Short mmCIF file of N, CA and C in Angstrom, two decimals:
data_model
loop_
_atom_site.label_atom_id
_atom_site.label_comp_id
_atom_site.label_asym_id
_atom_site.label_seq_id
_atom_site.Cartn_x
_atom_site.Cartn_y
_atom_site.Cartn_z
N MET A 280 -37.57 30.77 50.62
CA MET A 280 -39.01 30.03 50.38
C MET A 280 -39.50 30.67 48.39
N ARG A 281 -39.41 32.04 49.19
CA ARG A 281 -40.30 32.81 48.44
C ARG A 281 -39.47 32.78 47.08
N LYS A 282 -37.94 32.69 46.96
CA LYS A 282 -37.31 32.52 46.23
C LYS A 282 -37.80 31.22 44.60
N GLY A 283 -38.20 29.95 45.54
CA GLY A 283 -39.01 29.54 44.93
C GLY A 283 -40.11 29.78 44.47
N LYS A 284 -41.27 30.25 44.98
CA LYS A 284 -42.14 30.75 44.04
C LYS A 284 -41.57 31.51 43.57
N PHE A 285 -40.79 32.27 42.68
CA PHE A 285 -40.77 32.98 41.68
C PHE A 285 -39.82 32.20 40.53
N PHE A 286 -39.17 31.22 41.24
CA PHE A 286 -38.41 29.95 39.66
C PHE A 286 -39.81 29.28 39.56
N ARG A 287 -40.75 29.66 40.33
CA ARG A 287 -42.00 28.57 40.05
C ARG A 287 -42.65 28.88 38.77
N HIS A 288 -42.96 30.48 39.04
CA HIS A 288 -43.75 31.21 38.21
C HIS A 288 -43.16 31.87 36.92
N PHE A 289 -41.82 32.01 36.98
CA PHE A 289 -41.32 31.97 36.06
C PHE A 289 -41.41 31.46 34.54
N PRO A 290 -41.40 30.46 34.49
CA PRO A 290 -41.80 30.04 32.93
C PRO A 290 -42.78 30.14 32.70
N PHE A 291 -44.13 30.89 33.08
CA PHE A 291 -44.89 31.25 32.79
C PHE A 291 -45.03 32.50 32.72
N SER A 292 -44.11 32.94 33.81
CA SER A 292 -44.25 34.56 32.57
C SER A 292 -43.54 35.08 31.26
N LEU A 293 -42.89 34.05 31.47
CA LEU A 293 -41.59 34.11 30.17
C LEU A 293 -42.42 33.42 28.72
N ILE A 294 -43.66 32.66 29.38
CA ILE A 294 -44.41 31.69 28.03
C ILE A 294 -45.78 33.28 27.95
N LEU A 295 -46.13 34.02 28.71
CA LEU A 295 -47.33 35.21 28.53
C LEU A 295 -45.95 36.22 27.94
N ILE A 296 -45.32 36.85 28.39
CA ILE A 296 -44.06 37.88 27.59
C ILE A 296 -44.45 36.96 25.68
N ILE A 297 -43.90 35.50 25.26
CA ILE A 297 -44.14 35.80 24.24
C ILE A 297 -44.60 35.55 23.95
N TYR A 298 -46.11 35.15 23.99
CA TYR A 298 -47.42 35.02 23.61
C TYR A 298 -47.91 36.32 23.51
N THR A 299 -47.47 37.41 24.48
CA THR A 299 -48.01 38.51 23.90
C THR A 299 -47.04 39.99 22.79
N LEU A 300 -45.84 38.80 22.92
CA LEU A 300 -45.15 39.03 21.01
C LEU A 300 -45.84 38.18 20.10
N PHE A 301 -45.75 37.23 19.82
CA PHE A 301 -46.39 36.44 18.69
C PHE A 301 -48.07 36.99 18.34
N LEU A 302 -48.61 37.31 18.97
CA LEU A 302 -49.45 38.27 19.17
C LEU A 302 -49.82 40.05 17.91
N ASN A 303 -48.69 40.58 19.07
CA ASN A 303 -48.30 42.25 18.81
C ASN A 303 -47.96 41.74 17.13
N GLY A 304 -47.09 40.32 16.69
CA GLY A 304 -46.26 40.01 15.27
C GLY A 304 -47.97 39.46 14.09
N ALA A 305 -48.87 39.18 15.16
CA ALA A 305 -49.64 38.46 13.73
C ALA A 305 -50.16 39.15 13.43
N THR A 306 -50.57 40.50 13.00
CA THR A 306 -51.19 41.89 12.21
C THR A 306 -52.03 41.36 10.82
N SER A 307 -50.26 41.06 9.86
CA SER A 307 -50.98 40.95 8.42
C SER A 307 -51.27 40.32 8.29
N GLU A 308 -51.62 39.98 6.77
CA GLU A 308 -52.12 39.44 5.98
C GLU A 308 -51.95 38.85 4.87
N ASP A 309 -52.44 38.43 4.39
CA ASP A 309 -52.04 37.31 2.79
C ASP A 309 -53.52 37.56 2.59
N TYR A 310 -53.14 38.62 0.96
CA TYR A 310 -54.44 38.67 -0.10
C TYR A 310 -54.73 37.80 -0.99
N VAL A 311 -54.95 37.43 -1.50
CA VAL A 311 -55.25 36.45 -2.37
C VAL A 311 -55.98 38.17 -3.99
N VAL A 312 -55.00 38.72 -4.74
CA VAL A 312 -56.12 39.61 -5.26
C VAL A 312 -57.04 39.06 -6.35
N GLY A 313 -58.41 39.20 -6.34
CA GLY A 313 -59.26 38.73 -7.08
C GLY A 313 -60.16 37.77 -6.17
N ASP A 314 -60.01 37.31 -4.62
CA ASP A 314 -60.02 36.08 -3.78
C ASP A 314 -60.28 35.03 -5.36
N GLY A 315 -60.54 34.56 -5.15
CA GLY A 315 -61.30 33.01 -5.67
C GLY A 315 -61.14 33.28 -7.47
N ASP A 316 -61.43 34.49 -7.73
CA ASP A 316 -61.01 34.87 -9.16
C ASP A 316 -60.45 34.76 -10.00
N GLU A 317 -59.05 34.75 -8.94
CA GLU A 317 -57.83 35.75 -9.14
C GLU A 317 -56.95 36.13 -9.63
N TRP A 318 -56.11 37.14 -10.30
CA TRP A 318 -55.49 37.68 -11.01
C TRP A 318 -55.88 37.89 -13.13
N ASN A 319 -57.17 37.56 -13.17
CA ASN A 319 -57.63 37.52 -14.44
C ASN A 319 -58.19 38.59 -15.15
N SER A 320 -58.80 38.51 -16.25
CA SER A 320 -59.39 40.28 -17.13
C SER A 320 -61.05 39.52 -17.00
N GLN A 321 -61.11 38.34 -15.83
CA GLN A 321 -62.70 38.73 -15.84
C GLN A 321 -62.95 38.60 -14.84
N ALA A 322 -62.56 39.18 -13.71
CA ALA A 322 -62.32 39.58 -12.04
C ALA A 322 -62.73 41.04 -12.12
N ASN A 323 -63.70 41.44 -10.95
CA ASN A 323 -63.84 43.30 -10.45
C ASN A 323 -62.76 43.30 -9.99
N PHE A 324 -62.00 43.61 -10.09
CA PHE A 324 -60.95 44.46 -8.98
C PHE A 324 -61.38 46.19 -8.39
N LEU A 325 -62.08 46.52 -8.38
CA LEU A 325 -62.47 47.79 -8.51
C LEU A 325 -63.51 47.03 -6.84
N SER A 326 -64.47 46.16 -6.87
CA SER A 326 -65.05 45.52 -6.40
C SER A 326 -64.21 45.11 -5.21
N TRP A 327 -63.01 44.42 -5.40
CA TRP A 327 -62.38 43.43 -4.66
C TRP A 327 -61.45 44.06 -3.80
N SER A 328 -60.90 45.26 -4.02
CA SER A 328 -60.00 46.07 -3.92
C SER A 328 -60.71 47.22 -2.21
N THR A 329 -62.04 47.57 -2.58
CA THR A 329 -62.52 47.94 -1.61
C THR A 329 -63.28 47.22 -0.58
N LYS A 330 -63.34 45.76 -0.64
CA LYS A 330 -63.71 44.79 0.27
C LYS A 330 -62.85 45.78 1.57
N TYR A 331 -61.39 45.35 1.38
CA TYR A 331 -60.43 45.34 2.77
C TYR A 331 -59.91 46.39 2.64
N ASN A 332 -59.38 46.65 4.56
CA ASN A 332 -58.34 47.15 5.14
C ASN A 332 -56.66 46.73 5.18
N PHE A 333 -56.20 47.47 4.18
CA PHE A 333 -54.56 47.03 3.30
C PHE A 333 -53.95 48.13 4.95
N THR A 334 -52.72 46.83 5.78
CA THR A 334 -52.33 47.77 6.42
C THR A 334 -50.51 48.16 6.10
N VAL A 335 -50.09 48.23 6.59
CA VAL A 335 -48.23 47.48 6.16
C VAL A 335 -48.22 46.44 7.01
N GLY A 336 -47.10 46.35 5.63
CA GLY A 336 -46.61 44.31 6.62
C GLY A 336 -47.73 43.55 5.53
N ASP A 337 -48.76 43.37 5.38
CA ASP A 337 -49.91 43.12 4.40
C ASP A 337 -48.97 42.62 3.78
N ILE A 338 -49.87 41.40 2.74
CA ILE A 338 -49.02 41.07 1.78
C ILE A 338 -49.72 40.71 0.64
N LEU A 339 -50.22 41.14 -0.85
CA LEU A 339 -50.82 41.03 -1.78
C LEU A 339 -50.52 39.76 -2.79
N VAL A 340 -51.29 38.74 -2.91
CA VAL A 340 -50.58 37.90 -4.35
C VAL A 340 -51.31 37.72 -5.05
N PHE A 341 -50.81 37.51 -5.92
CA PHE A 341 -51.17 37.71 -7.38
C PHE A 341 -50.86 35.80 -8.08
N LYS A 342 -52.26 35.63 -8.16
CA LYS A 342 -52.20 33.71 -8.81
C LYS A 342 -52.84 34.29 -10.38
N TYR A 343 -52.17 33.78 -11.36
CA TYR A 343 -52.13 33.87 -12.68
C TYR A 343 -51.79 32.66 -13.34
N VAL A 344 -51.69 32.68 -14.63
CA VAL A 344 -51.58 31.66 -15.46
C VAL A 344 -49.72 32.50 -15.78
N LYS A 345 -48.82 31.82 -15.87
CA LYS A 345 -47.13 32.73 -16.24
C LYS A 345 -47.65 32.79 -17.85
N GLY A 346 -47.52 33.52 -17.91
CA GLY A 346 -47.62 34.41 -19.67
C GLY A 346 -48.74 34.59 -19.80
N GLN A 347 -49.83 34.47 -19.55
CA GLN A 347 -51.11 35.18 -20.01
C GLN A 347 -51.64 36.32 -19.43
N HIS A 348 -50.46 36.64 -18.21
CA HIS A 348 -51.06 37.62 -17.92
C HIS A 348 -49.37 38.20 -16.95
N ASN A 349 -49.33 39.55 -16.39
CA ASN A 349 -48.57 39.64 -15.67
C ASN A 349 -48.58 41.16 -14.47
N VAL A 350 -47.94 41.50 -13.45
CA VAL A 350 -48.03 42.27 -13.11
C VAL A 350 -46.86 43.51 -12.40
N TYR A 351 -47.72 44.40 -13.01
CA TYR A 351 -46.62 46.17 -12.75
C TYR A 351 -47.85 46.76 -11.63
N GLU A 352 -45.94 47.22 -10.76
CA GLU A 352 -46.49 48.00 -9.58
C GLU A 352 -46.25 49.80 -9.81
N VAL A 353 -47.52 50.15 -10.21
CA VAL A 353 -46.87 51.54 -10.91
C VAL A 353 -48.18 53.15 -10.54
N GLU A 354 -46.56 53.90 -11.05
CA GLU A 354 -47.35 55.41 -10.23
C GLU A 354 -48.89 55.40 -10.86
N GLU A 355 -49.40 56.50 -9.99
CA GLU A 355 -51.16 56.10 -10.68
C GLU A 355 -50.43 57.86 -11.71
N LYS A 356 -50.03 57.84 -12.55
CA LYS A 356 -50.43 58.78 -13.83
C LYS A 356 -50.35 56.82 -14.69
N THR A 357 -50.06 56.48 -14.41
CA THR A 357 -49.44 54.81 -15.46
C THR A 357 -50.83 53.98 -15.28
N PHE A 358 -51.05 54.40 -13.98
CA PHE A 358 -52.48 53.28 -13.65
C PHE A 358 -53.77 54.60 -14.58
N ARG A 359 -53.67 55.49 -14.09
CA ARG A 359 -54.70 56.03 -15.20
C ARG A 359 -54.50 55.91 -16.40
N SER A 360 -53.14 55.92 -17.62
CA SER A 360 -53.36 55.41 -18.61
C SER A 360 -53.09 54.35 -18.95
N CYS A 361 -52.58 54.02 -18.07
CA CYS A 361 -52.58 52.20 -18.99
C CYS A 361 -51.27 52.56 -20.09
N ASP A 362 -50.66 53.43 -19.96
CA ASP A 362 -49.20 53.21 -21.42
C ASP A 362 -47.74 52.95 -19.74
N SER A 363 -47.52 51.76 -19.97
CA SER A 363 -46.63 51.38 -19.51
C SER A 363 -44.73 52.11 -19.75
N SER A 364 -45.04 52.94 -20.87
CA SER A 364 -43.59 53.10 -21.35
C SER A 364 -42.90 53.99 -20.06
N SER A 365 -43.12 54.78 -18.73
CA SER A 365 -42.72 55.34 -17.98
C SER A 365 -43.85 54.77 -16.78
N GLY A 366 -42.86 54.81 -16.13
CA GLY A 366 -44.45 55.41 -14.27
C GLY A 366 -43.58 53.56 -13.73
N VAL A 367 -43.31 52.63 -13.87
CA VAL A 367 -43.15 51.78 -13.85
C VAL A 367 -42.36 51.60 -12.84
N LEU A 368 -42.85 50.83 -11.35
CA LEU A 368 -42.03 50.94 -9.83
C LEU A 368 -41.47 49.22 -9.70
N ALA A 369 -42.01 47.96 -10.40
CA ALA A 369 -41.95 47.31 -9.99
C ALA A 369 -42.32 45.59 -11.50
N LYS A 370 -42.51 45.04 -11.82
CA LYS A 370 -42.63 44.16 -12.45
C LYS A 370 -42.21 42.48 -12.47
N TYR A 371 -43.85 42.30 -12.19
CA TYR A 371 -43.86 40.41 -11.72
C TYR A 371 -44.27 39.91 -12.56
N GLU A 372 -43.87 38.66 -12.49
CA GLU A 372 -44.20 37.92 -13.66
C GLU A 372 -43.98 36.13 -13.83
N SER A 373 -44.34 35.38 -12.19
CA SER A 373 -44.13 34.63 -12.05
C SER A 373 -44.93 33.89 -12.28
N GLY A 374 -46.18 34.26 -11.87
CA GLY A 374 -47.37 33.64 -12.02
C GLY A 374 -48.23 33.28 -10.04
N ASN A 375 -47.34 33.68 -9.86
CA ASN A 375 -47.67 33.54 -7.82
C ASN A 375 -47.02 33.88 -7.37
N ASP A 376 -46.64 35.58 -7.38
CA ASP A 376 -46.02 36.25 -7.79
C ASP A 376 -47.04 37.52 -6.02
N GLN A 377 -45.65 37.61 -4.64
CA GLN A 377 -46.13 38.36 -3.33
C GLN A 377 -45.69 39.31 -3.54
N VAL A 378 -46.31 40.36 -2.78
CA VAL A 378 -45.66 41.67 -3.33
C VAL A 378 -45.63 42.71 -1.79
N LYS A 379 -44.83 42.73 -1.04
CA LYS A 379 -44.99 42.76 0.45
C LYS A 379 -45.66 44.77 0.23
N LEU A 380 -46.80 44.71 1.38
CA LEU A 380 -47.06 46.13 1.61
C LEU A 380 -46.44 46.73 2.55
N THR A 381 -44.94 47.86 1.96
CA THR A 381 -44.05 47.83 3.44
C THR A 381 -44.02 49.32 3.55
N GLU A 382 -44.95 50.02 2.93
CA GLU A 382 -44.59 51.89 3.75
C GLU A 382 -46.49 52.00 3.29
N ALA A 383 -46.42 52.76 3.99
CA ALA A 383 -48.20 53.32 4.25
C ALA A 383 -48.47 54.19 2.88
N LYS A 384 -49.15 54.13 2.02
CA LYS A 384 -48.58 55.04 0.68
C LYS A 384 -49.91 53.80 -0.14
N LYS A 385 -50.59 54.99 -1.29
CA LYS A 385 -51.08 54.62 -2.16
C LYS A 385 -50.36 53.64 -3.03
N TYR A 386 -50.79 52.53 -3.14
CA TYR A 386 -50.54 51.42 -4.36
C TYR A 386 -51.31 50.95 -5.82
N TRP A 387 -50.63 51.06 -6.73
CA TRP A 387 -51.16 51.13 -7.87
C TRP A 387 -50.49 49.61 -8.62
N PHE A 388 -51.97 48.99 -9.24
CA PHE A 388 -51.57 47.66 -9.74
C PHE A 388 -52.01 47.96 -10.80
N ILE A 389 -51.45 47.19 -12.55
CA ILE A 389 -52.22 46.94 -13.52
C ILE A 389 -51.87 45.44 -14.33
N CYS A 390 -52.52 44.83 -15.00
CA CYS A 390 -51.53 43.91 -16.16
C CYS A 390 -51.27 44.82 -17.28
N ASP A 391 -50.35 44.52 -18.12
CA ASP A 391 -49.28 44.98 -19.29
C ASP A 391 -49.57 44.34 -19.76
N VAL A 392 -50.09 43.19 -20.72
CA VAL A 392 -50.79 42.92 -21.46
C VAL A 392 -51.37 43.21 -22.55
N SER A 393 -51.81 43.39 -23.50
CA SER A 393 -52.23 44.07 -24.62
C SER A 393 -53.74 44.14 -23.98
N GLY A 394 -54.62 45.23 -23.82
CA GLY A 394 -55.96 45.40 -23.60
C GLY A 394 -56.36 44.93 -22.64
N HIS A 395 -55.76 44.45 -21.26
CA HIS A 395 -55.97 44.28 -20.67
C HIS A 395 -55.88 45.34 -18.97
N CYS A 396 -55.35 46.00 -19.10
CA CYS A 396 -54.84 47.26 -18.29
C CYS A 396 -56.25 47.94 -18.58
N LEU A 397 -57.04 47.91 -19.30
CA LEU A 397 -57.83 49.43 -20.46
C LEU A 397 -59.52 48.86 -20.09
N GLY A 398 -58.96 46.50 -20.06
CA GLY A 398 -60.14 46.10 -19.52
C GLY A 398 -60.27 45.75 -18.72
N GLY A 399 -60.05 46.51 -17.21
CA GLY A 399 -60.11 46.86 -16.34
C GLY A 399 -59.47 45.41 -15.11
N MET A 400 -58.32 45.34 -15.79
CA MET A 400 -56.72 44.48 -15.02
C MET A 400 -55.75 45.11 -14.13
N ARG A 401 -56.52 46.47 -13.79
CA ARG A 401 -55.89 47.51 -12.57
C ARG A 401 -56.73 47.83 -11.66
N PHE A 402 -55.77 47.94 -10.50
CA PHE A 402 -56.87 48.83 -8.91
C PHE A 402 -55.53 49.39 -8.68
N GLY A 403 -56.49 50.13 -7.46
CA GLY A 403 -55.00 51.34 -6.40
C GLY A 403 -55.91 51.23 -5.50
N ILE A 404 -54.69 50.96 -3.69
CA ILE A 404 -55.08 50.27 -2.65
C ILE A 404 -54.59 51.73 -1.83
N ASP A 405 -54.78 52.00 -0.96
CA ASP A 405 -54.52 53.34 -0.17
C ASP A 405 -53.75 52.23 1.04
N VAL A 406 -53.11 51.39 1.77
CA VAL A 406 -52.02 51.40 2.86
C VAL A 406 -52.13 52.27 3.20
N LYS A 407 -52.36 51.38 5.28
CA LYS A 407 -52.70 52.43 6.33
C LYS A 407 -51.76 51.61 6.94
N GLN A 408 -51.18 52.85 8.01
CA GLN A 408 -50.13 51.50 9.52
C GLN A 408 -51.02 50.63 9.39
N ALA A 409 -50.27 49.49 10.14
CA ALA A 409 -51.20 48.73 11.06
C ALA A 409 -51.18 49.41 12.76
N ASN A 410 -52.87 49.09 13.24
CA ASN A 410 -53.23 48.84 13.73
C ASN A 410 -53.32 47.75 15.14
N PRO A 411 -52.59 47.67 16.36
CA PRO A 411 -52.33 46.78 16.58
C PRO A 411 -53.84 46.48 17.22
N SER A 412 -54.94 47.12 16.78
CA SER A 412 -55.91 47.06 18.46
C SER A 412 -57.47 46.35 17.08
N SER A 413 -56.90 46.06 16.05
CA SER A 413 -58.59 46.50 14.83
C SER A 413 -57.72 44.97 13.99
N ASP A 414 -58.87 44.59 13.75
CA ASP A 414 -58.44 43.42 12.46
C ASP A 414 -58.97 44.23 10.91
N ASN A 415 -58.05 43.40 9.57
CA ASN A 415 -58.16 43.95 8.44
C ASN A 415 -59.21 44.00 7.46
N THR A 416 -60.60 43.48 8.64
CA THR A 416 -61.69 43.27 7.15
C THR A 416 -62.87 45.07 7.78
N GLY A 417 -62.12 45.45 8.63
CA GLY A 417 -63.12 47.00 8.30
C GLY A 417 -63.05 47.59 9.96
N SER A 418 -62.80 48.93 9.27
CA SER A 418 -62.72 49.94 10.09
C SER A 418 -63.55 50.20 11.24
N ASN A 419 -63.86 51.23 12.50
CA ASN A 419 -64.76 51.00 13.20
C ASN A 419 -66.05 51.39 12.70
N ASP A 420 -66.17 52.07 11.70
CA ASP A 420 -67.29 52.96 11.60
C ASP A 420 -67.70 52.11 10.96
N GLY A 421 -67.25 50.83 10.58
CA GLY A 421 -68.07 49.62 9.30
C GLY A 421 -66.94 49.83 7.63
N SER A 422 -67.25 51.97 7.31
CA SER A 422 -66.66 51.60 6.23
C SER A 422 -64.60 50.97 6.38
N PRO A 423 -64.84 51.01 5.00
CA PRO A 423 -63.19 50.72 4.40
C PRO A 423 -62.28 52.00 3.91
N THR A 424 -60.80 51.64 4.54
CA THR A 424 -60.25 52.86 4.26
C THR A 424 -59.13 52.04 3.10
N SER A 425 -59.84 51.68 2.20
CA SER A 425 -59.09 51.76 0.66
C SER A 425 -60.49 53.22 0.08
N GLN A 426 -59.02 53.42 -0.92
CA GLN A 426 -60.11 54.83 -1.11
C GLN A 426 -60.24 53.96 -2.84
N PRO A 427 -61.56 54.11 -3.72
CA PRO A 427 -61.93 53.14 -4.53
C PRO A 427 -61.64 54.28 -5.74
N THR A 428 -60.25 53.83 -7.11
CA THR A 428 -60.47 54.30 -8.01
C THR A 428 -61.75 54.09 -8.95
N GLU A 429 -62.26 54.91 -9.46
CA GLU A 429 -62.96 54.31 -10.24
C GLU A 429 -62.90 53.95 -11.94
N LEU A 430 -62.81 52.98 -12.49
CA LEU A 430 -62.54 52.25 -13.52
C LEU A 430 -63.48 51.77 -14.51
N PRO A 431 -63.49 51.37 -16.10
CA PRO A 431 -64.39 51.10 -16.60
C PRO A 431 -65.07 50.42 -15.25
N ALA A 432 -66.14 49.69 -16.01
CA ALA A 432 -67.10 48.18 -15.91
C ALA A 432 -66.45 47.27 -16.10
N THR A 433 -66.43 46.50 -14.95
CA THR A 433 -66.16 45.23 -16.00
C THR A 433 -67.14 44.36 -15.24
N PRO A 434 -66.82 42.87 -15.55
CA PRO A 434 -67.77 41.98 -15.32
C PRO A 434 -67.68 41.96 -14.07
N PRO A 435 -69.31 40.87 -13.25
CA PRO A 435 -69.13 40.89 -11.83
C PRO A 435 -68.39 39.72 -11.50
N SER A 436 -67.67 39.81 -10.41
CA SER A 436 -67.03 38.42 -9.38
C SER A 436 -68.13 37.46 -9.58
N SER A 437 -67.48 36.11 -9.77
CA SER A 437 -68.19 34.92 -9.71
C SER A 437 -68.27 34.07 -8.46
N SER A 438 -67.17 34.72 -7.62
CA SER A 438 -67.23 34.16 -6.56
C SER A 438 -66.85 35.43 -5.49
N GLY A 439 -67.20 35.10 -4.09
CA GLY A 439 -67.21 36.13 -3.69
C GLY A 439 -66.04 35.15 -2.22
N ARG A 440 -65.52 33.95 -2.28
CA ARG A 440 -64.85 33.23 -1.45
C ARG A 440 -63.74 34.67 -1.10
N GLY A 441 -63.49 34.45 0.42
CA GLY A 441 -62.41 35.36 1.12
C GLY A 441 -61.28 34.13 1.18
N THR A 442 -60.41 34.38 0.81
CA THR A 442 -59.17 33.24 1.40
C THR A 442 -58.26 34.04 1.94
N LEU A 443 -58.65 34.74 3.36
CA LEU A 443 -57.75 35.33 4.49
C LEU A 443 -58.26 34.34 5.61
N LEU A 444 -57.21 34.22 6.04
CA LEU A 444 -57.02 33.72 7.49
C LEU A 444 -57.56 34.89 8.35
N SER A 445 -58.74 35.01 9.07
CA SER A 445 -57.87 35.92 9.92
C SER A 445 -58.29 36.01 11.70
N GLU A 446 -58.03 37.21 11.75
CA GLU A 446 -57.85 37.61 12.72
C GLU A 446 -57.79 36.02 14.45
N SER A 447 -59.54 36.14 14.18
CA SER A 447 -59.92 35.62 15.17
C SER A 447 -59.26 34.22 14.62
N TRP A 448 -59.12 33.36 14.02
CA TRP A 448 -58.25 32.42 13.82
C TRP A 448 -57.21 32.26 13.93
N LYS A 449 -56.42 33.53 14.19
CA LYS A 449 -54.88 33.45 15.08
C LYS A 449 -54.87 33.88 16.53
N THR A 450 -55.20 34.14 16.67
CA THR A 450 -55.97 34.24 17.81
C THR A 450 -56.01 33.13 19.07
N GLY A 451 -56.94 32.53 18.50
CA GLY A 451 -57.50 30.74 18.90
C GLY A 451 -56.46 30.69 18.64
N ILE A 452 -55.40 30.09 17.29
CA ILE A 452 -54.20 29.14 17.25
C ILE A 452 -53.12 29.76 18.73
N TYR A 453 -53.08 31.12 18.52
CA TYR A 453 -51.91 31.36 19.92
C TYR A 453 -52.45 31.04 20.77
N THR A 454 -53.96 31.35 21.21
CA THR A 454 -54.52 30.90 22.68
C THR A 454 -54.50 28.88 21.99
N LEU A 455 -54.53 28.32 21.88
CA LEU A 455 -54.19 27.04 21.96
C LEU A 455 -52.73 26.94 22.40
N ALA A 456 -51.72 27.44 21.73
CA ALA A 456 -51.08 27.04 22.06
C ALA A 456 -49.98 27.53 22.98
N PHE A 457 -51.04 28.82 23.64
CA PHE A 457 -50.19 29.29 24.88
C PHE A 457 -50.87 28.20 25.58
N GLY A 458 -51.90 27.41 25.99
CA GLY A 458 -52.61 26.59 26.73
C GLY A 458 -51.87 25.55 27.22
N VAL A 459 -51.49 24.98 25.86
CA VAL A 459 -50.32 23.29 25.29
C VAL A 459 -49.54 23.79 26.49
N LEU A 460 -48.52 25.53 26.40
CA LEU A 460 -47.08 25.64 26.74
C LEU A 460 -47.46 25.28 27.90
N PHE A 461 -48.49 26.46 28.52
CA PHE A 461 -48.88 26.48 29.83
C PHE A 461 -48.91 25.07 30.68
N LYS A 462 -49.61 24.29 30.01
CA LYS A 462 -49.66 23.08 30.82
C LYS A 462 -48.67 22.23 30.73
N LEU A 463 -48.10 22.45 29.84
CA LEU A 463 -45.54 21.69 30.12
C LEU A 463 -45.66 22.33 30.73
N PHE A 464 -45.11 23.91 30.88
CA PHE A 464 -44.25 23.95 31.67
C PHE A 464 -44.36 24.93 33.17
N CYS A 465 -46.06 24.97 33.69
CA CYS A 465 -46.40 25.02 34.84
C CYS A 465 -47.14 23.80 35.60
#
């Protein structure tokens, strides 16, 4: 009789373990650079980059018209000078580039089209290790972990729309899936 109870509750235990694994792996976010303004010369990237706390595993999505812009991941010296003759770590030119933030460090990005970097198409972010107990929209004290880098003034962003799928939505989806699986197997 005791053995029967164990196997009766085994599917529930298995579902609970899988559910926990999904929640621990659901901490990364996709960020559209510039939000609704995307990657263009009219967006304010200093303002955009300070709105979020970036963590290892997050993905930056650069959306732009191919041929009009590009994205270079660069060293800080190249970022500050906007001279891409050296210090370029990676080049992206597809118009829908996805850059996974693979390590905790400072990342620097510029547009290498003539005049764009000096005109404000550049930003730097400080990527931290993921903390599974917090979300990526602010730290416990309300201050962002990204360290802004002063840039020349750029026009303010005309759109404050965010394009993130928040952790609360993810948690809700996983909870719903858990409930459905629980009903099916228990």
